[in-house]
Coordinates of C-alpha atoms in Angstrom, one line a residue:
M22 CA 20.5 12.2 -9.6
T23 CA 20.7 14.4 -6.5
S24 CA 17.4 15.1 -4.3
E25 CA 17.0 18.6 -5.8
Q26 CA 16.6 17.2 -10.1
I27 CA 13.9 14.8 -8.3
L28 CA 12.2 16.8 -6.7
A29 CA 12.1 19.3 -9.7
K30 CA 11.7 16.6 -12.0
Y31 CA 8.4 16.3 -9.7
S32 CA 7.7 19.9 -9.9
E33 CA 7.9 19.2 -13.9
K34 CA 5.4 16.6 -14.2
I35 CA 3.3 18.2 -12.1
S36 CA 2.8 20.9 -13.8
E37 CA 2.5 18.8 -17.4
I38 CA -0.5 16.7 -15.7
E39 CA -2.2 19.9 -14.7
N40 CA -1.9 21.3 -17.7
H41 CA -3.2 17.9 -19.3
I42 CA -6.2 17.7 -17.2
S43 CA -6.6 21.7 -18.0
G44 CA -6.9 19.9 -21.6
L45 CA -9.1 16.9 -21.0
K46 CA -11.5 18.8 -18.8
K47 CA -12.3 22.2 -22.1
L48 CA -12.7 19.1 -25.1
I49 CA -15.0 17.8 -22.3
D50 CA -17.3 21.3 -21.9
K51 CA -16.5 21.9 -25.9
L52 CA -18.5 18.1 -26.1
S53 CA -21.3 19.6 -24.0
Y54 CA -22.2 21.9 -26.4
Y55 CA -22.4 19.5 -28.9
R56 CA -24.7 17.9 -27.4
V57 CA -27.1 20.4 -26.3
G58 CA -27.1 21.5 -30.1
L59 CA -27.8 17.8 -31.2
F60 CA -30.9 17.9 -29.0
L61 CA -31.6 21.2 -30.5
L62 CA -31.5 20.0 -34.2
E63 CA -32.8 17.2 -33.2
I64 CA -36.1 18.9 -31.7
F65 CA -36.3 20.9 -34.8
L66 CA -36.0 18.3 -36.9
F67 CA -39.2 16.8 -34.7
V68 CA -41.3 20.0 -35.8
L69 CA -39.9 19.6 -39.3
L70 CA -41.8 16.4 -39.4
L71 CA -44.7 17.7 -38.1
R72 CA -45.5 21.0 -40.2
S73 CA -44.2 18.6 -43.3
E74 CA -46.5 17.9 -46.2
N75 CA -45.0 16.1 -48.9
D76 CA -44.8 12.7 -48.1
G77 CA -40.5 12.5 -49.6
W78 CA -39.8 15.4 -47.3
R79 CA -41.5 13.3 -43.9
A80 CA -39.5 10.3 -45.3
L81 CA -36.1 12.1 -45.2
I82 CA -37.4 14.3 -42.4
Q83 CA -37.1 10.6 -40.4
I84 CA -34.1 9.2 -41.9
A85 CA -32.8 13.1 -40.5
L86 CA -34.2 12.2 -37.3
V87 CA -32.0 9.6 -36.7
L88 CA -28.3 11.1 -37.5
P89 CA -28.9 13.5 -33.8
V90 CA -29.3 10.7 -32.1
I91 CA -26.7 8.0 -33.0
A92 CA -23.8 11.3 -33.2
F93 CA -25.1 12.1 -29.5
A94 CA -24.8 8.2 -28.5
I95 CA -21.0 8.2 -29.7
I96 CA -20.3 12.5 -28.6
V97 CA -21.8 10.5 -24.7
R98 CA -19.3 7.1 -25.3
K99 CA -16.5 9.8 -25.9
Q100 CA -17.5 11.8 -22.9
S101 CA -17.4 8.5 -21.0
Q102 CA -14.2 8.1 -22.0
L103 CA -12.9 11.4 -21.8
D104 CA -14.6 11.1 -18.1
T105 CA -12.3 8.2 -16.8
A106 CA -9.3 9.8 -18.4
V107 CA -9.9 12.9 -16.2
A108 CA -9.8 10.8 -13.0
Y109 CA -7.0 8.7 -13.5
Q110 CA -4.9 11.5 -14.6
K111 CA -6.3 13.4 -11.3
E112 CA -4.8 10.3 -9.0
L113 CA -1.9 10.4 -11.8
L114 CA -1.4 13.9 -10.4
W115 CA -2.0 13.2 -6.6
V116 CA 1.0 10.3 -6.9
Y117 CA 3.5 12.8 -8.3
Q118 CA 2.7 15.8 -5.3
N119 CA 2.3 13.0 -2.5
E120 CA 6.3 12.3 -3.6
S121 CA 6.8 15.8 -4.0
N122 CA 5.2 16.3 -0.2
V123 CA 7.6 13.5 1.3
I124 CA 10.9 14.7 -0.1
R125 CA 9.7 18.5 0.9
G126 CA 9.2 17.4 4.3
H127 CA 5.3 17.3 4.7
A128 CA 2.6 13.6 5.6
N129 CA 3.1 11.0 3.4
G130 CA -0.5 10.9 2.0
Y131 CA -0.8 6.7 1.9
D132 CA -1.4 5.3 4.9
H133 CA 0.5 5.1 8.0
G134 CA 0.5 2.1 9.5
A135 CA -1.0 2.4 13.1
K136 CA -3.3 -0.2 13.4
Y137 CA 0.3 -2.6 12.9
E138 CA 1.4 -0.9 16.0
S139 CA 1.3 -3.7 19.2
E140 CA 3.7 -2.5 22.4
L141 CA 4.2 -6.9 22.6
H142 CA 6.1 -6.4 19.3
P143 CA 10.1 -7.0 20.3
Y144 CA 10.7 -3.8 18.9
T145 CA 8.6 -1.8 16.5
S146 CA 7.2 0.3 19.0
D147 CA 10.5 1.2 20.5
L148 CA 12.0 1.9 17.2
D149 CA 8.9 4.0 15.7
I150 CA 8.3 1.6 13.0
F151 CA 4.2 1.6 12.4
G152 CA 2.2 4.6 13.2
S153 CA 2.6 8.8 12.2
S154 CA 6.1 10.1 12.2
S155 CA 6.8 6.5 11.6
L156 CA 9.1 4.6 9.3
F157 CA 6.1 2.7 7.7
A158 CA 4.3 6.1 7.2
L159 CA 7.4 7.3 5.1
V160 CA 8.3 4.3 2.7
N161 CA 4.9 3.0 2.1
R162 CA 2.9 3.7 -1.0
C163 CA 0.4 1.2 -1.4
S164 CA -3.1 2.0 -2.0
T165 CA -4.2 -2.4 -1.4
K166 CA -4.9 -3.3 1.9
S167 CA -2.9 -6.4 1.0
G168 CA 0.1 -4.4 0.0
N169 CA 0.0 -2.6 3.2
E170 CA -0.2 -5.6 5.6
V171 CA 3.0 -7.1 2.8
L172 CA 5.2 -4.0 3.9
A173 CA 4.0 -4.2 7.9
M174 CA 5.5 -8.0 7.7
Q175 CA 8.6 -6.9 6.2
L176 CA 9.2 -4.2 8.5
A177 CA 8.3 -6.4 11.4
H178 CA 10.1 -9.7 10.9
N179 CA 13.6 -10.8 9.4
N180 CA 14.3 -12.4 5.9
P181 CA 17.0 -14.4 5.9
V182 CA 20.3 -13.7 4.5
N183 CA 19.7 -15.2 0.6
T184 CA 16.3 -14.0 0.5
I185 CA 17.0 -10.3 0.9
R186 CA 19.4 -11.0 -1.3
E187 CA 16.9 -11.1 -4.0
R188 CA 14.7 -8.5 -2.1
Q189 CA 17.9 -5.8 -2.8
L190 CA 18.3 -7.2 -6.1
A191 CA 14.1 -6.8 -7.1
I192 CA 14.1 -3.3 -5.2
Q193 CA 16.8 -1.9 -7.4
E194 CA 15.0 -3.4 -10.8
V195 CA 11.5 -2.1 -10.1
A196 CA 14.0 1.1 -8.8
A197 CA 14.9 1.5 -12.7
K198 CA 11.8 1.6 -13.7
I199 CA 10.0 4.0 -11.7
D200 CA 8.9 6.3 -13.2
D201 CA 6.3 3.3 -14.6
T202 CA 5.6 2.7 -11.1
F203 CA 3.4 5.9 -10.9
S204 CA 0.7 5.3 -13.5
F205 CA 0.6 1.7 -11.7
R206 CA -0.1 3.7 -8.6
A207 CA -2.4 5.7 -9.5
N208 CA -4.4 2.8 -10.8
L209 CA -4.9 1.3 -7.7
H210 CA -5.6 4.7 -5.7
G211 CA -8.2 6.3 -5.0
H212 CA -10.8 2.9 -5.0
D213 CA -12.9 1.5 -2.1
V214 CA -10.4 -1.2 -0.5
N215 CA -13.2 -3.1 1.3
Q216 CA -14.9 -3.5 -1.8
I217 CA -12.3 -5.5 -3.8
E218 CA -11.8 -6.9 -0.5
L219 CA -15.5 -8.2 -1.4
I220 CA -15.2 -8.9 -4.3
K221 CA -11.9 -11.4 -3.4
T222 CA -13.9 -12.8 -0.8
Q223 CA -16.7 -13.7 -4.1
L224 CA -14.4 -15.1 -5.7
T225 CA -12.7 -16.9 -3.0
S226 CA -15.5 -18.5 -0.8
Q227 CA -19.2 -17.6 -1.9
L228 CA -19.3 -16.6 -5.6
G229 CA -19.6 -20.6 -6.4
Q230 CA -22.6 -21.4 -3.8
K231 CA -24.4 -18.2 -5.2
L232 CA -24.6 -19.1 -9.1
E233 CA -26.0 -22.0 -8.3
F234 CA -29.1 -21.6 -9.7
V235 CA -27.8 -20.9 -13.0
R236 CA -26.5 -24.1 -13.8
P237 CA -29.9 -25.9 -14.7
V238 CA -28.9 -27.1 -18.6
F239 CA -32.4 -25.8 -20.0
L240 CA -31.7 -22.4 -18.3
R241 CA -28.6 -21.8 -20.3
F242 CA -30.1 -23.0 -23.4
Y243 CA -33.7 -21.1 -22.8
V244 CA -31.5 -18.0 -21.5
R245 CA -29.3 -18.2 -25.4
L246 CA -32.0 -18.9 -27.2
V247 CA -33.8 -16.0 -25.9
P248 CA -32.7 -13.3 -28.0
F249 CA -33.6 -15.3 -31.2
L250 CA -37.3 -15.5 -30.1
T251 CA -37.2 -11.9 -29.3
L252 CA -35.7 -10.9 -32.6
G253 CA -38.1 -13.1 -34.3
L254 CA -41.0 -11.8 -32.3
I255 CA -40.6 -8.0 -34.3
L256 CA -39.5 -9.1 -36.9
G257 CA -43.4 -11.6 -37.0
G258 CA -45.1 -8.1 -35.9
I259 CA -43.3 -6.1 -38.4
L260 CA -44.0 -8.4 -41.7
I261 CA -46.6 -11.2 -41.2
S262 CA -49.3 -10.6 -38.8
G263 CA -50.1 -8.5 -35.6
A264 CA -50.1 -11.8 -33.5
F265 CA -46.7 -12.0 -33.3
W266 CA -46.7 -9.0 -31.1
N267 CA -49.2 -10.8 -29.0
I268 CA -47.6 -13.4 -28.1
L269 CA -44.1 -11.5 -27.6
V270 CA -45.8 -9.2 -24.2
L271 CA -47.0 -12.8 -23.4
F272 CA -43.5 -14.0 -23.8
L273 CA -42.1 -10.1 -21.6
V274 CA -44.8 -11.1 -19.2
I275 CA -43.0 -14.5 -18.8
H276 CA -39.5 -13.1 -18.6
M277 CA -40.9 -10.1 -16.2
G278 CA -42.5 -12.3 -14.0
W279 CA -39.4 -15.5 -13.9
N280 CA -37.1 -12.5 -13.0
V281 CA -39.1 -11.6 -9.7
L282 CA -39.1 -14.8 -8.7
L283 CA -35.3 -15.3 -9.2
N284 CA -34.2 -11.5 -8.5
A285 CA -33.2 -12.6 -4.7
K286 CA -30.3 -15.3 -5.6
I287 CA -29.3 -12.5 -8.8
N288 CA -29.2 -9.4 -5.8
Q289 CA -26.6 -11.7 -3.7
V290 CA -24.7 -12.4 -6.7
F291 CA -25.0 -8.9 -8.1
Y292 CA -24.0 -6.4 -4.9
G293 CA -21.1 -8.8 -4.0
F294 CA -19.7 -7.0 -8.0
G295 CA -21.9 -3.9 -8.5
G296 CA -20.3 -1.2 -9.4
G297 CA -17.1 -2.5 -9.6
S298 CA -16.6 -2.5 -13.2
N299 CA -14.2 0.6 -13.0
L300 CA -12.1 -0.3 -9.7
L301 CA -11.4 -3.9 -11.8
N302 CA -10.3 -1.7 -15.0
G303 CA -7.8 0.0 -12.2
Y304 CA -6.6 -3.3 -11.3
A305 CA -6.3 -5.4 -14.3
E306 CA -3.9 -1.8 -16.1
A307 CA -2.0 -2.1 -12.8
I308 CA -1.8 -6.1 -13.3
R309 CA -0.8 -5.6 -17.5
W310 CA 1.9 -3.7 -16.2
T311 CA 3.3 -5.9 -13.8
E312 CA 2.2 -8.6 -16.4
K313 CA 4.2 -6.6 -20.1
I314 CA 7.8 -6.1 -18.6
D315 CA 10.7 -9.1 -18.6
W316 CA 11.4 -9.4 -15.4
K317 CA 14.9 -10.1 -14.5
S318 CA 14.7 -10.9 -10.7
A319 CA 14.2 -14.8 -9.5
Y320 CA 12.5 -13.2 -6.1
I321 CA 9.7 -11.2 -8.6
L322 CA 9.2 -13.8 -11.0
R323 CA 8.5 -15.7 -8.2
L324 CA 5.2 -13.5 -7.7
F325 CA 3.5 -14.7 -11.2
D326 CA 1.4 -18.1 -10.9
S327 CA -0.4 -17.5 -14.1
K328 CA 1.5 -18.6 -18.0
I329 CA -1.5 -16.5 -19.5
P330 CA -2.6 -13.0 -19.0
V331 CA -4.5 -12.7 -16.1
S332 CA -5.3 -9.1 -16.6
K333 CA -7.2 -10.0 -19.5
E334 CA -9.2 -12.8 -17.4
I335 CA -9.4 -9.5 -14.9
K336 CA -10.6 -6.9 -17.7
A337 CA -13.3 -9.9 -19.2
L338 CA -15.0 -9.9 -15.3
S339 CA -14.9 -6.3 -15.4
K340 CA -17.3 -6.5 -18.7
I341 CA -19.6 -8.6 -16.8
I342 CA -19.9 -6.4 -14.1
Q343 CA -20.5 -3.0 -16.5
N344 CA -23.7 -5.2 -18.0
F345 CA -24.6 -5.9 -14.9
D346 CA -24.5 -2.8 -13.7
A347 CA -27.1 -1.6 -16.4
R348 CA -29.8 -3.7 -13.7
L349 CA -29.4 0.3 -11.6
N350 CA -31.4 1.8 -14.7
L351 CA -34.9 0.5 -13.0
I352 CA -35.9 1.7 -17.3
V353 CA -33.0 0.4 -19.1
G354 CA -32.8 -2.3 -16.2
G355 CA -36.3 -3.5 -16.7
I356 CA -36.3 -3.4 -20.9
L357 CA -32.8 -5.5 -21.8
N358 CA -34.9 -8.4 -18.3
A359 CA -38.1 -8.4 -20.4
L360 CA -36.5 -8.6 -23.8
F361 CA -33.6 -10.8 -23.2
L362 CA -33.2 -11.8 -19.9
W363 CA -30.1 -10.1 -19.1
D364 CA -29.4 -10.8 -15.5
L365 CA -29.9 -14.3 -16.0
R366 CA -27.5 -13.4 -18.8
C367 CA -24.9 -11.9 -16.9
C368 CA -25.2 -14.2 -14.1
I369 CA -24.6 -17.6 -16.3
S370 CA -21.8 -15.4 -18.0
L371 CA -20.0 -14.9 -14.1
A372 CA -20.7 -18.2 -13.2
K373 CA -18.7 -19.4 -16.7
W374 CA -16.3 -17.0 -15.6
H375 CA -15.8 -18.2 -12.4
Q376 CA -15.4 -21.5 -13.4
S377 CA -11.9 -21.1 -15.2
C378 CA -10.8 -18.2 -14.4
S379 CA -11.4 -17.0 -10.4
K380 CA -8.2 -18.3 -9.0
D381 CA -5.7 -16.7 -10.7
V382 CA -8.0 -13.5 -10.7
V383 CA -7.5 -13.7 -7.0
S384 CA -3.7 -14.8 -7.3
A385 CA -2.9 -11.7 -8.9
L386 CA -4.8 -10.0 -6.8
N387 CA -3.5 -10.4 -4.0
H388 CA 0.1 -10.8 -5.9
L389 CA -0.5 -6.9 -6.1
G390 CA 0.5 -6.1 -2.8
D391 CA 3.7 -8.1 -2.9
F392 CA 4.2 -5.4 -6.3
E393 CA 3.1 -2.0 -4.1
E394 CA 5.8 -3.1 -1.8
L395 CA 7.8 -3.2 -3.5
I396 CA 7.5 -0.6 -4.7
S397 CA 7.6 1.5 -1.9
I398 CA 11.1 0.8 -0.1
A399 CA 12.1 1.4 -4.5
T400 CA 10.6 4.7 -4.2
L401 CA 12.1 5.5 -1.3
A402 CA 15.9 4.0 -2.8
Y403 CA 15.3 6.3 -5.7
N404 CA 14.1 9.7 -2.9
Q405 CA 17.2 9.2 -1.1
P406 CA 20.1 8.7 -3.9
D407 CA 22.7 9.6 -1.4
W408 CA 21.5 6.0 0.6
V409 CA 23.3 2.6 0.4
F410 CA 21.6 -0.7 -0.3
P411 CA 23.9 -2.7 3.1
E412 CA 26.3 -6.3 1.9
L413 CA 24.3 -9.0 4.3
A414 CA 27.2 -10.9 6.2
E415 CA 27.0 -14.2 6.9
T416 CA 29.0 -14.1 10.4
F417 CA 28.7 -11.7 13.0
E418 CA 29.1 -8.2 12.1
L419 CA 27.9 -4.7 11.7
K420 CA 29.9 -1.9 10.2
T421 CA 28.4 1.1 9.3
A422 CA 29.8 5.1 7.9
D423 CA 28.4 7.8 8.2
L424 CA 25.2 6.2 9.5
G425 CA 21.9 8.8 10.1
H426 CA 17.9 8.6 11.4
P427 CA 15.7 8.1 8.1
L428 CA 13.4 10.2 10.2
I429 CA 15.4 13.3 10.6
K430 CA 15.2 15.7 8.4
L431 CA 18.6 16.2 6.3
Q432 CA 19.5 19.5 7.9
E433 CA 19.1 18.0 11.5
R434 CA 20.2 14.4 11.0
V435 CA 23.5 13.8 12.6
S436 CA 25.6 11.0 11.1
N437 CA 27.9 8.4 13.0
D438 CA 30.2 5.4 12.1
F439 CA 30.3 2.8 14.3
A440 CA 31.0 -0.7 14.3
F441 CA 31.3 -4.4 16.1
E442 CA 34.1 -5.3 17.5
T443 CA 34.7 -9.5 16.1
K444 CA 33.0 -11.4 18.5
P445 CA 30.2 -9.8 20.7
T446 CA 29.9 -7.7 23.4
V447 CA 28.1 -5.4 25.7
D448 CA 27.9 -1.5 24.6
V449 CA 27.9 0.7 27.1
V450 CA 26.5 4.3 25.7
T451 CA 26.9 7.1 28.3
G452 CA 25.9 10.6 28.4
S453 CA 23.7 13.3 29.4
N454 CA 20.1 14.2 28.9
M455 CA 19.2 14.9 25.6
A456 CA 23.0 14.3 24.5
G457 CA 21.6 11.6 21.9
K458 CA 22.3 8.1 23.6
S459 CA 18.1 6.9 22.8
T460 CA 18.1 8.7 19.6
F461 CA 21.7 6.7 18.0
L462 CA 20.4 3.4 19.6
R463 CA 17.0 4.1 17.7
T464 CA 19.3 4.8 14.4
V465 CA 21.2 1.7 14.5
G466 CA 17.5 -0.3 15.2
I467 CA 15.7 1.1 12.5
N468 CA 18.5 1.1 10.0
L469 CA 18.9 -2.7 11.1
V470 CA 14.9 -3.2 10.0
M471 CA 15.4 -1.1 6.7
A472 CA 18.3 -3.4 6.1
Y473 CA 15.9 -6.7 6.5
A474 CA 13.6 -5.7 4.6
G475 CA 15.4 -5.5 1.6
A476 CA 15.8 -1.9 1.4
P477 CA 18.6 0.7 1.1
V478 CA 19.9 2.3 4.6
C479 CA 20.9 6.0 5.4
A480 CA 24.2 5.6 5.6
S481 CA 27.3 5.6 3.2
Q482 CA 27.9 2.6 3.9
M483 CA 26.6 -1.0 6.2
S484 CA 27.4 -4.5 6.4
T485 CA 25.7 -6.9 8.5
A486 CA 24.9 -9.8 9.6
V487 CA 21.1 -10.9 10.3
F488 CA 20.1 -10.2 14.1
A489 CA 17.0 -11.1 16.1
L490 CA 16.9 -7.4 17.6
N491 CA 14.8 -7.0 20.7
T492 CA 14.3 -3.3 22.3
Y493 CA 13.7 -1.5 25.5
M494 CA 13.1 1.3 25.8
R495 CA 9.7 3.3 26.2
I496 CA 8.2 0.7 29.1
K497 CA 4.5 2.2 29.4
D498 CA 2.2 1.3 32.8
S499 CA -1.3 0.2 32.1
L500 CA -4.2 0.7 34.5
N501 CA -6.9 -1.4 32.2
E502 CA -3.5 -4.1 33.0
S503 CA -3.0 -3.2 36.1
T504 CA 0.6 -3.0 35.8
S505 CA 3.1 -0.4 37.2
T506 CA 5.8 0.8 35.7
F507 CA 7.8 -1.9 36.9
K508 CA 6.3 -5.1 36.8
A509 CA 6.2 -3.6 33.2
E510 CA 10.0 -3.6 33.1
L511 CA 10.0 -6.8 34.0
N512 CA 8.1 -8.7 31.4
R513 CA 9.6 -7.2 29.0
L514 CA 13.4 -8.2 30.2
K515 CA 11.5 -11.7 30.4
M516 CA 11.0 -11.8 27.0
I517 CA 14.4 -10.7 26.0
L518 CA 16.0 -13.7 28.6
D519 CA 13.4 -15.9 26.7
H520 CA 14.5 -14.8 23.1
V521 CA 18.5 -14.6 24.5
V522 CA 18.2 -18.2 25.4
K523 CA 16.6 -19.2 23.0
D524 CA 18.2 -17.1 19.6
K525 CA 22.0 -17.3 19.5
S526 CA 21.4 -14.4 16.5
T527 CA 19.7 -11.4 19.3
L528 CA 20.7 -8.2 19.0
V529 CA 19.6 -6.3 22.6
L530 CA 19.3 -2.3 22.1
I531 CA 18.3 -1.5 25.3
D532 CA 17.7 2.7 27.1
E533 CA 17.4 3.2 31.0
M534 CA 16.9 -0.2 32.3
L535 CA 15.2 -0.5 35.3
R536 CA 13.6 3.6 35.7
G537 CA 10.8 1.8 38.0
T538 CA 13.0 1.5 40.9
N539 CA 15.2 2.9 43.7
S540 CA 19.0 3.6 42.7
R541 CA 20.9 0.8 44.4
D542 CA 18.2 -1.9 43.1
K543 CA 18.6 -0.8 39.2
Y544 CA 21.8 -0.8 39.3
L545 CA 22.0 -4.7 40.3
G546 CA 19.4 -5.4 38.2
S547 CA 21.4 -3.2 35.7
K548 CA 24.7 -4.6 36.3
V549 CA 23.5 -9.4 36.8
F550 CA 21.2 -8.2 32.9
V551 CA 24.3 -6.6 31.6
E552 CA 27.0 -10.0 33.2
K553 CA 23.6 -12.1 31.7
L554 CA 24.4 -11.3 28.4
I555 CA 27.8 -10.9 28.6
A556 CA 27.6 -14.7 29.5
E557 CA 25.1 -15.6 27.1
K558 CA 27.3 -14.0 24.2
T559 CA 24.7 -11.8 23.3
P560 CA 25.9 -8.2 21.3
A561 CA 24.6 -5.3 22.9
L562 CA 23.8 -1.7 23.1
F563 CA 23.3 -0.6 26.3
A564 CA 22.2 3.5 27.0
T565 CA 22.5 4.7 30.8
H566 CA 23.5 7.2 33.2
D567 CA 24.4 4.7 35.8
L568 CA 28.5 5.7 35.0
Q569 CA 28.8 2.2 37.4
L570 CA 27.8 0.5 34.6
A571 CA 30.6 1.4 32.5
D572 CA 32.8 0.6 35.4
L573 CA 32.5 -3.0 34.7
K574 CA 34.8 -2.7 31.8
E575 CA 37.5 -4.1 34.5
K576 CA 35.7 -7.0 35.3
H577 CA 34.9 -7.9 31.8
P578 CA 37.6 -5.9 29.6
D579 CA 37.1 -8.1 26.1
T580 CA 33.7 -8.4 26.7
L581 CA 32.5 -5.2 27.1
R582 CA 33.1 -1.4 25.9
N583 CA 32.6 1.7 26.7
F584 CA 31.4 5.0 24.6
H585 CA 29.0 8.2 25.4
F586 CA 27.8 11.2 24.2
D587 CA 28.7 14.4 26.0
I588 CA 28.5 18.0 26.0
Q589 CA 30.7 21.2 25.7
L590 CA 29.7 24.0 27.9
I591 CA 30.6 27.2 26.3
D592 CA 30.1 30.7 28.2
G593 CA 28.0 28.8 30.2
E594 CA 25.1 27.7 27.5
M595 CA 25.4 23.7 26.3
K596 CA 26.1 22.6 22.6
F597 CA 25.7 19.4 21.6
D598 CA 27.6 18.0 18.8
Y599 CA 25.5 14.5 18.9
K600 CA 28.8 12.7 17.6
L601 CA 29.5 8.6 19.7
K602 CA 32.9 9.4 21.2
Q603 CA 35.0 6.4 23.3
G604 CA 35.1 5.5 26.5
P605 CA 33.0 6.7 29.7
C606 CA 31.5 10.1 30.0
S607 CA 32.7 12.9 32.6
T608 CA 30.3 15.2 31.8
F609 CA 26.8 15.2 32.6
N610 CA 24.0 17.9 32.6
A611 CA 21.3 17.9 35.0
G612 CA 22.9 20.3 37.3
I613 CA 22.9 22.9 35.0
L614 CA 19.2 21.7 33.6
L615 CA 18.2 22.7 37.2
K616 CA 19.6 25.3 38.0
Q617 CA 17.6 26.3 34.9
I618 CA 14.6 25.7 36.8
G619 CA 15.3 27.6 40.1
L620 CA 17.1 24.2 41.6
S621 CA 21.0 24.2 43.1
L622 CA 22.6 21.1 43.6
D623 CA 25.7 21.4 45.8

């Protein structure tokens, strides 16, 4: 499918969901009218009962009074189901609208990952991996905390070659089922992320200790017996003697007092889960989708730790919590606790569930993040049908065709071919201001990050080894740390040199080194650094305005290459083609730019 066809498909789906939501809302409104009608019917029957003097009619009316109540309860339940369906459809609509917006060039509605930014990382800050208008912002489709963290980790760390290949197959398998992933995402979107993290914490380390008070055998036996005792006393009061009512009242008082004594412990359990039944139902549906598919890729199969359907275990937990939520209504909760020790029953059910199921559930909830991360990259692959999955080489190699920057809009993007020699070289890229040197370095770097995450790259062809990326581009001073620009540059160079010595797979991308010092020291420092990289056989792309560095080609003819970006002057106007060319640059634009602001160079 082309991008236009994909966008049209999303638009069609959006219209379909909007119509479905409209139909559901009309049905809900109709049921509301039915509820009002049943309420008025109940009042009418009650008035008839009060006015009727015939015993036969009174008995018939009393029976009839029950029917509107039953119908009312059925309608309320149906409306609740429809409300849940509308809520889900709204989340599904949001998911499709977000995809349409992203393709149209608007901001992605998911987290852009600013919290993962770090200037101390070897490359993420320089290559726009995290934050607004970043790679993370383009790719991310994760709603859970674990999903965001897994995606951030994949973009900030390299995988071994075999793992990358496995991830490519997994992502391609998910992309082939992309239509189903929208439902998965809708079930996870819109929930309180902190609440599910609290539930996982409860299940992992806190719940067992909090439920110690329901371990005694007598307590469990009595709570199991209570419904039968209550029912027996009620039937005894109706059929035998009023004395049974007195005993029932005594039991109710004892139960309420018992519940008050244990209320603090019950609250500790409840407030770790309260109100979480809808959230768990959504997560259970998402997990059920992962369970029902006959996955083929080894990477995905390793995400399943349990041989039994974990979604059923989560549904069971959701049911317990839903029952527990009855205590939120003081009247209903009070009656249930008095008659059946309801809160204690829920705590005992939760303890039984926790003992048998909690480990599998926590693992499955965590693995939802792994599926979200795979779906994020698979969605990118689906939305960008012209991008390709790179080939991974075991030996030193980087070869690309039509390599473009994924964060630049297609209409504005200029692609370039680029390849390393069969052995490491330092490639010096010279050129005018604004000609494209920095963008080219970032284009190479960000596409390599994508490749190592198992994602498709913005190119028509790429074959690459796995390099340890180190960049030197946006060096900032720090007033808080009393660090000048030059000191910050030295710190960055020290970090790169340490990596170069320790890791022979390092690839260095440098944009204009040592800007914080004088031109002589800048050249000498850059020269020494280039020669250090050559000595260590470390490949590098080195963007600079300093043509003296290009002259090092004479001294290192086999280990240094020259490339450039130039400008064309047409009728006094600068034109940029942003195309990478062989050799050093011979045309610069500083004099032209200075003249435009009123300064002339002799």
